[in-house]
XYZ file of C-alpha atoms in Angstrom:
768
model
C 0.000 0.000 0.000
C 1.378 3.424 -0.927
C 2.298 6.158 1.498
C -0.567 8.284 0.188
C -3.109 5.587 1.001
C -2.577 4.532 4.623
C -4.088 1.280 5.722
C -5.933 2.717 8.702
C -6.547 5.641 10.990
C -6.739 6.248 14.683
C -8.131 9.085 16.767
C -7.068 10.748 19.988
C -8.394 13.850 21.709
C -5.585 15.873 20.152
C -6.084 14.709 16.594
C -6.762 12.107 13.931
C -3.718 10.263 12.654
C -2.797 7.993 9.800
C -1.281 4.618 10.615
C 1.341 3.581 8.063
C 2.406 -0.034 8.450
C 3.994 -0.633 5.049
C 7.192 -1.737 6.749
C 5.469 -4.084 9.199
C 6.211 -1.708 12.047
C 3.284 0.749 12.361
C 4.154 4.447 12.254
C 1.784 7.173 13.482
C 1.633 10.107 11.059
C -0.251 13.387 10.935
C -3.475 13.444 8.930
C -2.685 14.932 5.521
C -5.813 17.113 5.511
C -5.022 18.650 8.933
C -3.631 22.190 8.410
C -2.103 22.426 11.897
C -1.674 18.920 13.365
C -0.810 18.392 17.010
C 2.537 16.743 17.615
C 1.272 15.058 20.796
C -0.270 12.107 18.992
C 2.858 11.339 17.005
C 4.371 10.046 20.255
C 1.504 7.944 21.606
C 3.275 4.748 20.515
C 6.676 5.808 21.874
C 8.685 2.874 23.277
C 9.405 4.837 26.462
C 5.728 4.631 27.398
C 6.034 0.861 27.733
C 8.326 1.410 30.713
C 5.391 2.763 32.750
C 2.750 0.281 31.542
C 0.993 -1.955 34.054
C 1.706 -5.543 33.098
C -0.514 -7.602 35.408
C -3.360 -7.162 37.885
C -1.850 -5.922 41.139
C -3.124 -5.713 44.720
C -1.646 -3.492 47.418
C 0.125 -5.842 49.844
C -1.583 -4.742 53.075
C -5.028 -4.782 51.471
C -4.467 -8.304 50.128
C -3.178 -9.632 53.444
C -5.449 -7.795 55.870
C -8.549 -7.066 53.828
C -10.326 -3.822 52.911
C -9.328 -0.764 54.936
C -5.991 -2.177 56.077
C -3.244 0.453 56.382
C -4.772 3.015 54.000
C -1.948 5.410 54.911
C 0.402 3.052 53.050
C -1.275 3.683 49.702
C 1.492 4.719 47.346
C 4.191 3.643 49.811
C 4.223 -0.148 49.753
C 4.615 -2.986 47.284
C 1.925 -4.478 45.078
C 1.339 -8.189 44.678
C 0.851 -9.390 41.104
C -2.053 -11.831 40.827
C -3.898 -13.767 38.143
C -6.875 -12.095 36.526
C -9.343 -14.493 38.146
C -7.977 -13.680 41.601
C -8.207 -9.921 41.017
C -11.698 -10.079 39.546
C -12.941 -12.314 42.351
C -11.628 -9.830 44.908
C -13.214 -6.826 43.165
C -16.598 -8.525 42.797
C -16.606 -9.818 46.370
C -15.717 -6.453 47.869
C -18.215 -4.461 45.815
C -20.881 -7.012 46.776
C -19.929 -6.648 50.448
C -20.190 -2.862 50.313
C -23.571 -2.904 48.559
C -24.970 -5.408 51.089
C -23.593 -3.661 54.168
C -23.694 0.002 53.208
C -25.771 0.402 50.038
C -24.809 1.795 46.668
C -24.390 5.291 48.091
C -21.149 4.004 49.567
C -19.559 3.645 46.089
C -18.117 6.640 44.267
C -17.754 6.074 40.524
C -15.238 8.821 39.866
C -13.714 8.282 36.461
C -13.411 11.894 35.449
C -10.931 12.154 32.607
C -10.258 11.938 28.888
C -9.272 8.295 28.500
C -10.272 7.726 24.873
C -11.757 9.487 21.877
C -13.665 6.293 21.085
C -17.437 6.019 21.460
C -17.351 2.413 22.699
C -14.134 1.943 24.664
C -14.871 5.081 26.661
C -13.759 4.315 30.190
C -16.314 6.496 31.967
C -19.197 4.998 30.017
C -17.925 1.497 30.708
C -17.483 1.833 34.467
C -20.672 3.829 34.936
C -22.700 1.232 33.010
C -21.278 -1.500 35.236
C -21.976 0.395 38.467
C -25.496 1.210 37.299
C -26.144 -2.478 36.636
C -25.169 -3.412 40.207
C -27.531 -0.803 41.657
C -25.976 2.606 41.111
C -23.242 4.796 42.523
C -22.485 8.315 43.731
C -21.822 10.308 40.577
C -20.426 13.722 39.721
C -21.759 16.629 37.695
C -19.965 19.315 35.661
C -16.212 19.324 35.094
C -12.994 20.944 36.249
C -12.640 22.858 32.986
C -15.941 24.728 33.063
C -17.617 24.084 36.410
C -18.690 27.623 37.309
C -19.530 28.502 33.713
C -21.727 25.455 33.242
C -23.883 26.445 36.201
C -24.185 30.211 35.713
C -24.747 30.425 31.951
C -28.140 28.619 31.872
C -29.416 31.272 34.302
C -28.135 34.035 32.023
C -28.532 32.950 28.389
C -28.222 29.193 27.649
C -26.307 26.089 28.601
C -22.684 25.709 27.582
C -23.691 22.754 25.390
C -26.030 24.980 23.377
C -23.622 27.890 23.197
C -20.555 25.867 22.217
C -22.506 24.310 19.344
C -23.625 27.760 18.155
C -20.415 29.771 18.246
C -20.095 31.961 15.184
C -17.849 30.179 12.685
C -14.367 31.365 11.808
C -15.375 32.075 8.218
C -17.978 34.605 9.396
C -15.541 36.178 11.828
C -13.001 36.645 9.047
C -15.575 38.440 6.905
C -17.217 40.616 9.555
C -15.232 41.046 12.777
C -13.147 44.205 13.078
C -12.156 43.950 16.764
C -11.589 40.723 18.677
C -11.141 41.263 22.407
C -9.877 38.203 24.251
C -10.150 38.032 28.018
C -7.541 35.399 28.856
C -6.240 35.075 25.310
C -6.974 32.352 22.777
C -4.534 29.637 23.869
C -3.785 27.582 20.786
C -2.404 24.749 22.945
C -5.909 24.141 24.309
C -7.352 24.181 20.813
C -5.368 21.052 19.964
C -8.220 19.138 21.599
C -11.733 17.892 20.996
C -13.494 15.195 22.977
C -13.822 12.741 20.091
C -10.725 13.721 18.156
C -9.760 17.000 16.511
C -9.844 16.471 12.757
C -8.736 19.674 11.046
C -7.115 22.040 13.543
C -8.560 25.402 12.499
C -8.177 27.913 15.321
C -4.783 29.275 14.289
C -5.838 29.261 10.632
C -9.123 30.995 11.500
C -7.487 33.802 13.448
C -4.821 34.340 10.818
C -7.588 34.703 8.212
C -9.266 37.312 10.409
C -6.036 39.270 10.730
C -5.440 39.092 6.993
C -8.867 40.688 6.477
C -8.010 43.576 8.826
C -9.285 42.445 12.227
C -7.492 43.863 15.277
C -6.847 41.773 18.386
C -6.575 42.840 22.010
C -5.341 40.333 24.564
C -6.374 41.110 28.145
C -4.352 38.659 30.182
C -1.523 38.288 32.698
C 0.492 36.597 29.915
C 1.110 37.666 26.322
C 2.016 34.414 24.565
C -1.482 32.913 24.548
C -2.500 34.298 21.143
C -1.576 32.767 17.751
C -1.666 36.187 16.037
C -0.224 39.627 16.706
C -2.240 41.390 19.383
C -2.109 44.392 21.681
C -1.406 43.117 25.184
C -3.169 44.668 28.161
C -1.510 43.084 31.190
C -4.076 42.627 33.954
C -3.882 41.325 37.492
C -5.305 37.793 37.662
C -8.890 37.467 38.947
C -9.760 41.139 38.243
C -11.336 40.963 34.760
C -14.826 41.682 36.115
C -13.637 45.000 37.510
C -12.185 45.912 34.108
C -15.441 45.007 32.363
C -17.382 47.089 34.870
C -15.159 50.082 34.080
C -15.917 49.560 30.399
C -19.640 49.296 31.180
C -19.572 52.579 33.102
C -17.991 54.328 30.122
C -20.590 52.889 27.747
C -23.309 54.272 30.028
C -21.814 57.673 30.752
C -20.958 58.327 27.088
C -24.312 57.030 25.780
C -22.640 54.211 23.873
C -24.796 51.388 25.249
C -27.486 49.966 22.959
C -30.549 50.745 25.077
C -32.884 49.342 22.456
C -31.296 45.881 22.547
C -31.149 45.942 26.352
C -34.882 46.628 26.439
C -35.996 44.190 23.718
C -33.676 41.243 24.377
C -32.662 41.473 28.044
C -34.183 41.741 31.491
C -32.887 43.390 34.655
C -30.491 45.936 33.207
C -31.868 48.675 35.467
C -30.751 46.755 38.586
C -27.279 46.270 37.127
C -27.064 49.906 36.010
C -27.756 51.072 39.552
C -24.824 48.973 40.721
C -22.446 50.306 38.056
C -23.307 53.947 38.665
C -23.038 53.469 42.426
C -26.685 54.277 43.054
C -27.146 50.965 44.891
C -23.909 50.824 46.890
C -22.329 54.272 46.737
C -19.359 53.170 44.590
C -19.294 54.197 40.931
C -17.498 51.558 38.872
C -15.554 54.101 36.837
C -12.414 53.391 34.815
C -10.415 55.032 37.617
C -11.993 52.639 40.132
C -11.241 49.686 37.840
C -7.660 50.825 37.264
C -6.866 50.621 40.971
C -8.004 46.998 41.036
C -6.739 45.715 37.691
C -3.512 47.607 37.070
C -4.808 48.669 33.627
C -4.678 52.446 33.102
C -7.996 54.288 33.390
C -7.604 56.093 30.060
C -6.945 52.753 28.318
C -10.141 51.337 29.811
C -12.087 54.335 28.538
C -10.554 54.023 25.080
C -11.284 50.298 25.024
C -14.983 50.968 25.648
C -15.043 53.432 22.761
C -13.218 51.027 20.461
C -15.670 48.244 21.245
C -18.671 50.461 20.536
C -17.202 51.803 17.285
C -16.572 48.488 15.506
C -18.061 45.061 14.912
C -16.660 43.468 18.059
C -16.393 39.895 19.266
C -15.738 39.458 22.977
C -14.213 36.135 23.958
C -13.390 34.699 27.349
C -11.034 31.895 28.285
C -12.340 29.102 30.482
C -9.459 29.794 32.868
C -11.198 32.921 34.146
C -14.035 30.943 35.706
C -11.652 28.464 37.379
C -11.393 30.872 40.284
C -13.214 31.977 43.391
C -16.317 33.870 42.162
C -15.674 32.328 38.740
C -19.308 32.780 37.731
C -18.925 36.543 37.566
C -16.580 36.988 34.552
C -18.782 34.807 32.328
C -21.949 36.619 33.394
C -20.269 39.991 33.014
C -18.970 39.167 29.533
C -22.489 38.373 28.304
C -23.748 41.565 29.940
C -21.045 43.659 28.273
C -21.830 42.100 24.884
C -25.508 42.895 25.437
C -24.642 46.515 26.189
C -22.774 46.722 22.878
C -25.915 45.374 21.207
C -24.102 43.133 18.752
C -25.269 39.721 19.958
C -26.670 37.799 16.981
C -24.950 39.985 14.388
C -22.412 38.400 12.000
C -18.995 38.652 13.636
C -20.236 40.363 16.811
C -21.412 39.318 20.247
C -19.555 37.006 22.592
C -17.727 33.714 22.761
C -17.215 31.527 25.811
C -14.456 29.358 24.491
C -12.811 30.278 21.200
C -9.532 28.446 21.655
C -10.805 26.219 24.463
C -11.572 23.352 22.069
C -10.833 22.926 18.388
C -14.520 22.344 17.649
C -15.609 25.790 18.884
C -16.164 27.972 15.830
C -16.276 25.130 13.318
C -18.827 25.547 10.573
C -20.198 22.053 10.451
C -23.335 19.966 10.483
C -23.928 18.790 14.028
C -25.715 15.640 15.152
C -25.314 13.220 18.013
C -23.085 10.240 17.407
C -23.970 6.880 18.906
C -22.435 5.907 22.236
C -22.120 2.977 24.600
C -25.220 3.226 26.841
C -24.595 3.763 30.540
C -28.078 2.877 31.720
C -29.903 4.513 34.611
C -28.288 5.361 37.922
C -30.684 4.450 40.740
C -28.577 6.316 43.284
C -29.594 10.003 43.540
C -26.514 11.197 45.432
C -23.897 13.200 43.521
C -21.219 15.810 43.962
C -19.934 18.665 41.826
C -16.799 17.072 40.385
C -14.339 19.387 42.133
C -15.660 18.514 45.602
C -14.167 15.022 45.862
C -11.945 15.806 48.867
C -14.984 17.235 50.657
C -16.967 14.105 49.774
C -14.360 11.825 51.318
C -13.701 13.906 54.441
C -17.157 15.299 55.271
C -19.668 12.408 55.199
C -23.069 13.481 56.466
C -22.369 17.196 56.038
C -24.336 19.347 53.617
C -23.401 21.427 50.608
C -25.364 23.666 48.269
C -25.404 23.369 44.499
C -27.478 25.515 42.159
C -29.803 26.586 44.933
C -30.438 23.146 46.471
C -28.941 21.612 49.606
C -27.422 18.126 49.363
C -25.608 15.759 51.723
C -22.248 14.093 51.263
C -22.590 10.267 51.473
C -20.165 8.062 53.406
C -17.923 6.539 50.731
C -16.438 3.091 51.359
C -15.162 2.351 47.843
C -13.893 4.373 44.893
C -13.836 2.893 41.387
C -11.859 4.980 38.901
C -11.365 4.264 35.222
C -9.869 6.534 32.611
C -8.779 9.478 34.687
C -6.251 10.904 37.110
C -7.654 12.885 40.058
C -4.095 13.491 41.211
C -3.767 15.674 38.162
C -7.136 17.407 37.988
C -7.780 18.186 41.619
C -6.438 21.048 43.705
C -4.521 20.996 47.008
C -3.250 17.473 46.440
C -1.904 17.185 49.966
C -5.470 17.555 51.186
C -6.639 14.983 48.637
C -3.921 12.576 49.810
C -5.350 12.652 53.323
C -8.901 12.306 52.011
C -7.773 9.378 49.840
C -7.052 7.407 53.018
C -10.725 7.391 54.028
C -12.267 4.762 51.692
C -11.820 1.081 52.502
C -11.100 0.131 48.882
C -9.855 2.019 45.827
C -10.015 0.230 42.452
C -8.389 1.645 39.331
C -8.496 0.510 35.690
C -5.439 2.060 34.045
C -2.843 1.373 31.311
C -0.027 3.236 33.081
C 1.423 3.528 36.582
C -0.002 7.014 37.051
C -0.145 8.603 40.513
C -3.747 7.414 40.859
C -2.772 3.826 40.033
C 0.113 3.946 42.512
C -2.298 5.157 45.206
C -4.890 2.407 44.605
C -5.576 -0.897 46.373
C -6.500 -2.900 43.270
C -5.043 -2.035 39.868
C -6.393 -3.657 36.707
C -4.257 -3.147 33.572
C -6.205 -1.972 30.544
C -5.436 -1.495 26.888
C -4.728 1.820 25.200
C -6.786 3.083 22.232
C -4.087 1.766 19.885
C -4.746 -1.768 21.165
C -8.449 -2.094 20.299
C -11.070 -1.245 17.676
C -13.371 1.728 18.155
C -15.217 4.597 16.470
C -14.149 8.198 16.998
C -16.591 11.091 16.655
C -16.993 14.545 18.162
C -19.732 17.131 17.779
C -18.515 20.047 15.690
C -15.602 18.127 14.168
C -15.194 17.044 10.557
C -14.544 13.330 10.745
C -16.084 10.115 11.971
C -13.185 7.680 12.294
C -12.770 3.919 12.151
C -10.184 3.467 14.898
C -8.593 0.165 13.925
C -6.393 -1.734 16.327
C -2.725 -1.037 15.657
C -0.977 -3.199 18.271
C -1.788 -6.291 20.283
C -2.474 -5.612 23.984
C 0.543 -5.049 26.191
C 1.370 -7.959 28.525
C -1.841 -9.013 30.331
C -3.824 -5.838 29.621
C -7.518 -6.231 28.818
C -9.990 -3.654 27.618
C -12.560 -2.272 30.073
C -15.378 -4.056 28.262
C -13.796 -7.481 28.848
C -13.107 -6.613 32.488
C -16.661 -5.526 33.207
C -18.144 -8.496 31.361
C -16.214 -10.745 33.742
C -17.159 -8.701 36.805
C -20.774 -8.699 35.641
C -20.773 -12.485 35.377
C -19.500 -12.692 38.952
C -22.174 -10.274 40.173
C -25.050 -11.734 38.136
C -25.568 -8.819 35.751
C -25.466 -8.843 31.936
C -22.887 -6.194 31.114
C -22.392 -7.184 27.465
C -26.058 -6.815 26.582
C -25.820 -9.679 24.116
C -23.167 -8.028 21.933
C -19.410 -8.367 21.565
C -17.038 -5.560 20.544
C -17.901 -5.898 16.859
C -21.615 -5.948 17.607
C -21.427 -2.798 19.707
C -19.398 -0.962 17.087
C -22.020 -1.799 14.481
C -24.793 -0.715 16.848
C -23.066 2.591 17.638
C -22.438 3.259 13.962
C -26.056 2.450 13.073
C -27.264 4.977 15.665
C -24.845 7.572 14.307
C -26.012 6.901 10.765
C -29.678 7.256 11.747
C -29.034 10.555 13.547
C -27.071 11.823 10.551
C -29.927 10.959 8.194
C -32.229 13.227 10.204
C -29.857 16.083 9.255
C -29.875 14.960 5.602
C -26.391 13.511 5.897
C -26.068 10.222 4.035
C -23.458 7.919 5.542
C -22.225 4.659 3.981
C -22.968 1.223 5.392
C -20.726 -0.062 8.157
C -18.545 -2.264 5.943
C -17.774 0.605 3.580
C -17.069 2.986 6.450
C -14.786 0.483 8.177
C -12.899 -0.179 4.973
C -12.455 3.492 4.044
C -11.661 4.572 7.600
C -12.969 8.160 7.510
C -16.277 9.858 6.835
C -15.851 13.587 6.159
C -18.605 16.017 7.168
C -16.870 19.108 5.791
C -18.766 19.137 2.473
C -22.007 19.608 4.433
C -20.632 22.514 6.508
C -22.736 25.657 6.828
C -21.731 28.992 8.406
C -23.073 29.676 11.908
C -23.969 32.962 13.634
C -24.610 32.506 17.332
C -28.069 33.630 18.531
C -28.943 34.980 15.061
C -32.568 33.846 15.280
C -32.946 35.156 18.826
C -31.779 38.572 17.701
C -34.174 38.601 14.747
C -37.229 37.560 16.767
C -36.767 37.007 20.526
C -40.434 36.058 20.932
C -40.306 33.310 18.311
C -36.789 32.152 19.237
C -36.374 32.785 22.965
C -33.260 31.733 24.819
C -33.855 28.986 27.442
C -33.971 31.232 30.520
C -37.066 31.782 32.704
C -37.821 35.034 30.884
C -36.764 33.807 27.441
C -34.354 36.749 27.338
C -30.789 37.407 28.443
C -30.974 37.811 32.212
C -28.648 40.544 33.396
C -30.529 40.350 36.683
C -31.776 36.886 37.645
C -34.863 36.547 39.799
C -33.917 32.881 40.267
C -30.552 33.773 41.795
C -32.201 36.490 43.835
C -34.351 33.735 45.319
C -31.258 31.690 46.141
C -29.982 34.671 48.185
C -26.307 33.737 47.936
C -23.799 36.235 49.283
C -21.051 34.781 47.078
C -23.132 34.863 43.873
C -25.634 37.748 43.842
C -28.429 38.300 41.345
C -26.414 40.327 38.799
C -22.741 40.509 37.853
C -20.568 42.091 40.540
C -16.919 42.515 41.478
C -16.176 40.373 44.522
C -12.707 40.432 46.040
C -11.136 36.953 45.945
C -9.467 35.531 49.057
C -6.052 35.529 47.346
C -5.007 38.198 44.839
C -2.242 40.716 44.292
C -4.353 43.709 45.284
C -5.306 42.346 48.681
C -4.343 44.462 51.695
C -3.386 41.231 53.441
C -1.256 39.939 50.564
C 2.066 38.796 52.059
C 5.104 40.737 50.878
C 6.794 39.084 47.935
C 3.765 37.029 46.928
C 3.303 36.014 43.316
C 0.069 34.980 41.648
C 0.313 31.460 40.260
C -1.388 30.635 36.974
C -1.745 26.868 36.500
C -2.767 26.581 32.880
C -3.146 23.637 30.540
C 0.131 22.238 29.178
C 1.331 22.551 25.599
C 2.887 19.113 25.138
C 0.142 16.864 26.484
C -3.560 16.838 27.302
C -3.875 17.179 31.055
C -1.441 14.546 32.383
C -1.765 12.114 29.477
C 1.469 10.817 27.954
C 3.627 12.774 30.402
C 6.213 9.988 30.079
C 6.424 10.449 26.293
C 9.485 12.015 24.643
C 7.384 14.972 23.475
C 6.282 15.852 27.012
C 9.728 15.202 28.461
C 11.328 17.549 25.918
C 9.398 20.449 27.442
C 10.809 19.948 30.930
C 13.957 21.527 32.362
C 16.200 19.151 34.274
C 13.326 16.685 34.345
C 10.847 19.060 35.994
C 7.945 21.113 34.685
C 9.262 24.684 34.296
C 7.780 27.680 36.076
C 7.700 30.859 33.988
C 8.774 33.969 35.864
C 9.435 37.547 34.779
C 13.159 38.433 34.770
C 12.606 41.259 37.276
C 10.910 38.914 39.765
C 13.657 36.347 39.231
C 16.441 38.894 39.784
C 14.829 40.078 43.014
C 15.045 36.513 44.303
C 18.485 35.659 42.969
C 17.071 33.162 40.470
C 18.742 32.451 37.129
C 17.335 30.671 34.117
C 17.188 26.919 34.731
C 17.712 27.141 38.486
C 15.847 24.611 40.634
C 13.224 26.518 42.617
C 10.683 25.786 45.289
C 7.124 27.058 44.812
C 5.295 27.118 48.125
C 2.524 28.426 50.344
C 0.714 27.176 53.434
C -0.938 24.382 51.432
C 2.190 22.710 50.082
C 5.487 22.842 48.231
C 6.660 21.711 44.814
C 9.980 21.770 42.989
C 10.291 23.265 39.530
C 12.902 24.768 37.223
C 12.885 28.494 36.531
C 12.289 29.734 32.994
C 12.755 33.497 32.668
C 10.448 35.090 30.098
C 8.905 38.516 29.632
C 5.631 37.035 28.396
C 4.395 36.862 31.999
C 3.745 40.166 33.737
C 5.666 41.044 36.915
C 4.010 39.600 39.997
C 2.745 36.544 38.114
C 4.243 33.097 37.578
C 2.982 30.266 35.400
C 3.358 26.549 36.057
C 1.390 24.328 33.692
C -0.550 21.357 35.017
C -0.035 17.714 34.121
C 3.349 16.741 35.563
C 2.670 13.383 37.215
C 2.268 13.985 40.933
C 5.495 12.909 42.666
C 5.262 13.400 46.429
C 7.967 12.762 48.976
C 5.755 11.355 51.711
C 8.281 12.053 54.458
C 8.781 15.760 53.736
C 5.544 16.633 51.928
C 7.528 18.015 48.992
C 6.212 17.428 45.460
C 9.298 16.818 43.322
C 8.113 17.070 39.709
C 6.508 20.494 39.318
C 2.818 19.754 39.811
C 1.138 23.101 40.644
C -1.812 21.424 42.335
C 0.454 20.791 45.290
C -0.226 24.448 46.177
C -3.530 25.423 44.513
C -6.723 26.258 46.381
C -9.367 23.563 46.930
C -12.423 25.746 47.459
C -15.685 25.969 45.561
C -15.951 28.909 43.180
C -19.139 29.764 45.057
C -21.979 28.011 46.811
C -23.853 28.197 43.494
C -21.532 26.102 41.316
C -18.897 24.604 43.640
C -16.555 24.772 40.625
C -12.800 24.556 41.026
C -10.752 27.611 42.012
C -7.268 26.686 40.841
C -6.497 30.141 39.442
C -7.001 31.871 42.786
C -3.586 31.133 44.239
C -0.748 33.145 45.772
C 2.682 31.570 46.218
C 6.258 32.362 47.131
C 9.273 31.204 45.126
C 12.841 30.726 46.225
C 15.962 29.237 44.720
C 16.592 25.751 46.039
C 19.730 25.325 48.075
C 21.665 22.078 47.689
C 21.024 19.182 45.338
C 17.377 18.626 44.407
C 15.924 15.157 45.034
C 15.455 12.806 42.111
C 12.193 12.801 40.170
C 10.475 9.445 40.722
C 7.200 10.154 38.923
C 7.922 7.474 36.328
C 9.400 4.907 38.692
C 7.008 1.961 38.775
C 6.043 0.476 42.155
C 7.718 -2.603 43.550
C 5.689 -5.688 42.653
C 6.081 -9.197 44.025
C 4.550 -12.469 42.782
C 1.464 -13.848 44.475
C 2.441 -16.046 47.415
C 5.941 -14.568 47.719
C 6.578 -13.879 51.425
C 8.653 -10.833 50.451
């Protein structure tokens, strides 16, 4: 077979790739039709990854010898015993049965938050949740770490994130119509490598370059300047203060009669309440540009000019998801929609707002959208849940209450955690707190291909295949391709796919997990559902055999330009938004009824507990930004050569302004300690002027590598120091970006990084 006609394809969250096996040794290559392919996927078959693979089922020694709950403080610190599959599966089934009988299904937390696979069938979360539902249910989670506060506030204001992300105005329209693109938090191209079911054609960089070529101007309002793929004016702003800046802009629009009063009257409700707040009529404080300048560090005259520039041109306002990963994270999203409403350009071609250009590759794609088939999870009979970022609270506060979206709930008493396809010791904040909470359950079970921190900290570890070791179907709403993901390699060692594992566990627990179908049968079923849903959108897909043989089905020819909220603008009565009023709610009667001090009924500036403008800010403090990494998705493939090449002396680098480094005697490449009262981590300094003074940046995803004796994290994981607090009592979203730290040069020789050192394992029956 020729190089131009690869035998098969595979999909990962960061792209679709061609598999060339002409030589008998498969090679992963970039998709020829992808204008800006991600390099991450080219390394997903790297030989170095085999060094951290889990070869056999493994049981923590104390748990195996003493039973559930034995020495939980030794998780991550003692040897594992390798056992046969039948032994491991018998133990898992027996213990889950014991917990259900003695404590009920509310004692099982089915975590499994993560991005394990782009496949629709071998999707770890779907697999484990289906199994737990079949045995009676489990405590689930809602929302996500990426968009927790935004997902809760936006339905009260305009529409759900699912609706909005599907409707974002397409790049082609922006190129034709947008004259000013204002990005709060930039448009980080590294994030746009991703889509849930595989990014086909990476278009964000291409889309923004086309806009610039047509004369669009870009303004980047951010603590860092290198998060835009095009030339932009940089307005350096203190982290967590964007709402204050937007309020200063709003005051100028009001005082200079630049606000679109007609749109605010016809398409919005509650502006009068908000206006009283901005002018100071309700609280005695006018939110003028001078007031905003004191908070944000952005000059008052620049704020005034920015308001005028926005009102004078077709303007798109965009906000990064990072802004709502903070205490009071609901406010910047709500305020952005309010500011766009004041400009009166919502629903116009190239104007309005975006809540995620650059967050995912699919946002802004002009494409036909329909729901692809999926592996059914069934119905969860257990009503208990948590907001995903409250896992440490769940484990440490059984019986206590929490509020979520206006309703009070109770944390259950968790006896077992079953995790598949994720790494909470990457996603969560204040990992030292999570470590202590992790000692509370009696049993922790993990399905995982690699010896990640979560696997090392489990009681029972079941080795699973990677996406390259099984057949699947990749698809993602808003992306171009549906992909036949053909198996490239045979499973590593004794690894099995999740489906095979849960079929065996189901047999032991008297439930039919397979549903009468094998892998091939489910793939055909999922494809048939996808094909039926496509037909309803007048998209004709081939039969399964043709699709599987050709490998790709391209939706691009059916693409149509999109203008977000175009119909709502034209006729708000006929096309209302899904809020109680059917209009954009600048003031929410629903939130007024909730009466939450930390999330009032209209957008407000609320001082965060940690920020550079605080009167109690310790001298020498720096604001830590813990953004998404460039060389991996979350913590995936951190052991790959591509991820390793981005580290300095084996550690994730922390970016620091040269002036801040000089004041602390830090040179480029020096080992440094990043610390606060919550924890400490080691990193390597990287001096760059792209971060503003007073701010440092340490990307997430370095595999958590704690020294249990000293409490020091050795690999550069910022969540050793980040804040584990709900964004508010409305959303309980994560607050990672609200974080002050100190940094000092490390004296002496830094300890070795052991993140990729696999645990000691001994054979079953070995007295050692």
